[in-house]
CSV table of C-alpha atoms in Angstrom, one decimal:
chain,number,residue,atom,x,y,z
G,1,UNK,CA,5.4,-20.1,14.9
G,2,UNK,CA,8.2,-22.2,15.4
G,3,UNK,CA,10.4,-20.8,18.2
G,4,UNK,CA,14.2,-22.4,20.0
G,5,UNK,CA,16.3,-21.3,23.0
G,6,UNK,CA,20.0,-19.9,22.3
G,7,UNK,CA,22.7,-18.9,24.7
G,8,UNK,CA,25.2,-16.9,22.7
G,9,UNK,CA,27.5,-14.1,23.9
G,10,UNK,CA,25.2,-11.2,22.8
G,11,UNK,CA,21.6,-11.0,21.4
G,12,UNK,CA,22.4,-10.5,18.4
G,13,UNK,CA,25.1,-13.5,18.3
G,14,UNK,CA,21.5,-15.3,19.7
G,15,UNK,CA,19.8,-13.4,16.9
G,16,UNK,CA,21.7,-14.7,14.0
G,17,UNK,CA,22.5,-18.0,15.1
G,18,UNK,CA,18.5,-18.6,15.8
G,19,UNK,CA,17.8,-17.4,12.9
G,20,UNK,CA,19.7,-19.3,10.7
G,21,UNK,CA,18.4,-22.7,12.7
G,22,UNK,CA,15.1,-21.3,11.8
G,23,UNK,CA,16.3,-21.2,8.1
G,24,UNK,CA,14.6,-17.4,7.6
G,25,UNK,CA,16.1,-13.9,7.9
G,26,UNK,CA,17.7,-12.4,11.1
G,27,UNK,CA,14.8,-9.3,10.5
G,28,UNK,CA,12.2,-11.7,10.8
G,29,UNK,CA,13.0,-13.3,13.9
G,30,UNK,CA,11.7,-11.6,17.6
G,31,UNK,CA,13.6,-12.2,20.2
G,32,UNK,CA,13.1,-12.4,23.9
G,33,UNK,CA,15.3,-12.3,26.7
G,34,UNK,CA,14.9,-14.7,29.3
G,35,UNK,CA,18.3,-14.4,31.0
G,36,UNK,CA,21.4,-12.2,31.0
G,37,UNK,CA,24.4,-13.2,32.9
G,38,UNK,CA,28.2,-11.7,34.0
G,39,UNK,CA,29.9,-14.1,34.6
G,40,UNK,CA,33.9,-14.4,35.9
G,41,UNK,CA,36.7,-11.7,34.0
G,42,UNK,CA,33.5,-9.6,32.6
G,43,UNK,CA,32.6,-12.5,30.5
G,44,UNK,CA,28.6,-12.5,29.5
G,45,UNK,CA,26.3,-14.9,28.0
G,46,UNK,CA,22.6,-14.7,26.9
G,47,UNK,CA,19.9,-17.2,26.9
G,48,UNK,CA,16.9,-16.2,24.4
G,49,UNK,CA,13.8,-17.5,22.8
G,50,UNK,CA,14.0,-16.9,19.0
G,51,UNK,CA,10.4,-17.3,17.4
G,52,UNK,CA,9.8,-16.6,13.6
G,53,UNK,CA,7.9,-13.5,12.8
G,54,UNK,CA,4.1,-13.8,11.6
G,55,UNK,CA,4.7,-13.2,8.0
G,56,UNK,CA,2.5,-10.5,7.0
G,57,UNK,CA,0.7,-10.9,3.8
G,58,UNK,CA,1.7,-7.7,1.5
G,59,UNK,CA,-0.8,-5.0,1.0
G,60,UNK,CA,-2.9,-5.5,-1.8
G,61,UNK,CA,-2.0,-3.4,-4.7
G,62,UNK,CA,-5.0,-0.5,-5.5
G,63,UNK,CA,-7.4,-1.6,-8.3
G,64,UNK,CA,-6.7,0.5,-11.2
G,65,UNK,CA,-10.4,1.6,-12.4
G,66,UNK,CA,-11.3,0.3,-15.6
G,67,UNK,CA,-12.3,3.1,-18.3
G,68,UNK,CA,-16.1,2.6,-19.6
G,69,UNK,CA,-17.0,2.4,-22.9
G,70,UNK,CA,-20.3,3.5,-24.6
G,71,UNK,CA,-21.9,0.7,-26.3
G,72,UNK,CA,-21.0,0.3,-30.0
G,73,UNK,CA,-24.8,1.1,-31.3
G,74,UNK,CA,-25.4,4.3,-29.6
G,75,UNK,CA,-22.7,7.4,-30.7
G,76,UNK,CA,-22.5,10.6,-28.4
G,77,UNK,CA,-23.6,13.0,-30.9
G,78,UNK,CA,-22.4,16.9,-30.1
G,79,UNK,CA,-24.8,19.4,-31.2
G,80,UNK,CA,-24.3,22.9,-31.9
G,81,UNK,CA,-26.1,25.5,-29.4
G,82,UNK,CA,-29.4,26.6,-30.5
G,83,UNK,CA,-29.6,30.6,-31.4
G,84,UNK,CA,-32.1,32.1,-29.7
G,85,UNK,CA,-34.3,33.7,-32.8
G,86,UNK,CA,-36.4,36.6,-32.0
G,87,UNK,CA,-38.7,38.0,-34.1
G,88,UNK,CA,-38.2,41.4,-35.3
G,89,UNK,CA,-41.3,43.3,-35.4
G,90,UNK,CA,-41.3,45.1,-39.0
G,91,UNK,CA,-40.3,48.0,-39.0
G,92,UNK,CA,-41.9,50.9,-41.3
G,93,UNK,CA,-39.6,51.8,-44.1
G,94,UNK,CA,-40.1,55.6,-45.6
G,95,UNK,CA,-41.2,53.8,-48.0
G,96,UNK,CA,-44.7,51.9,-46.9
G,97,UNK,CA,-45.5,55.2,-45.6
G,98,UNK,CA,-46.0,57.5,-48.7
């Protein structure tokens, strides 16, 4: 990481200023304080370190799962419940019993 000293009148003065000699965003910058002075009439200045972030690789989007088809020769083939079929025991009619 590529990092320069600034004195500027605030930290963020130091912040954009380092930043733009850096040639990337004032967000992407950290910034450390190595000294703050007063000086005469209330009059401050800061000396900083201004380092370019790490840039952080973007998450990965999720992998969208991919929707498996049968294969073309084989067919899902519904079939209809199967009726359970007791046999009835014959009855006597009035009838068979003359």
């Amino acid at each position: 990481m590529p990092s320069i000293e600034i004195t500027a009148k605030s930290v963020e003065d130091a912040r954009t200023s380092g930043a733009a000699r850096l040639g990337v965003e004032p967000d992407a910058v950290n910034v450390t304080v190595i000294e703050e002075t007063k000086g005469l009439f209330g009059k401050s200045q800061v000396r900083v370190r201004v380092e370019a972030a790490e840039a952080t690789p973007a998450p990965a989007a999720p992998a969208t799962p991919v929707a498996k088809e049968a294969p073309a020769g084989r067919k899902k083939i519904e079939r209809a419940p199967k009726a359970e079929a007791k046999p009835k025991a014959a009855e006597p009619t009035p009838e068979d019993t003359t």
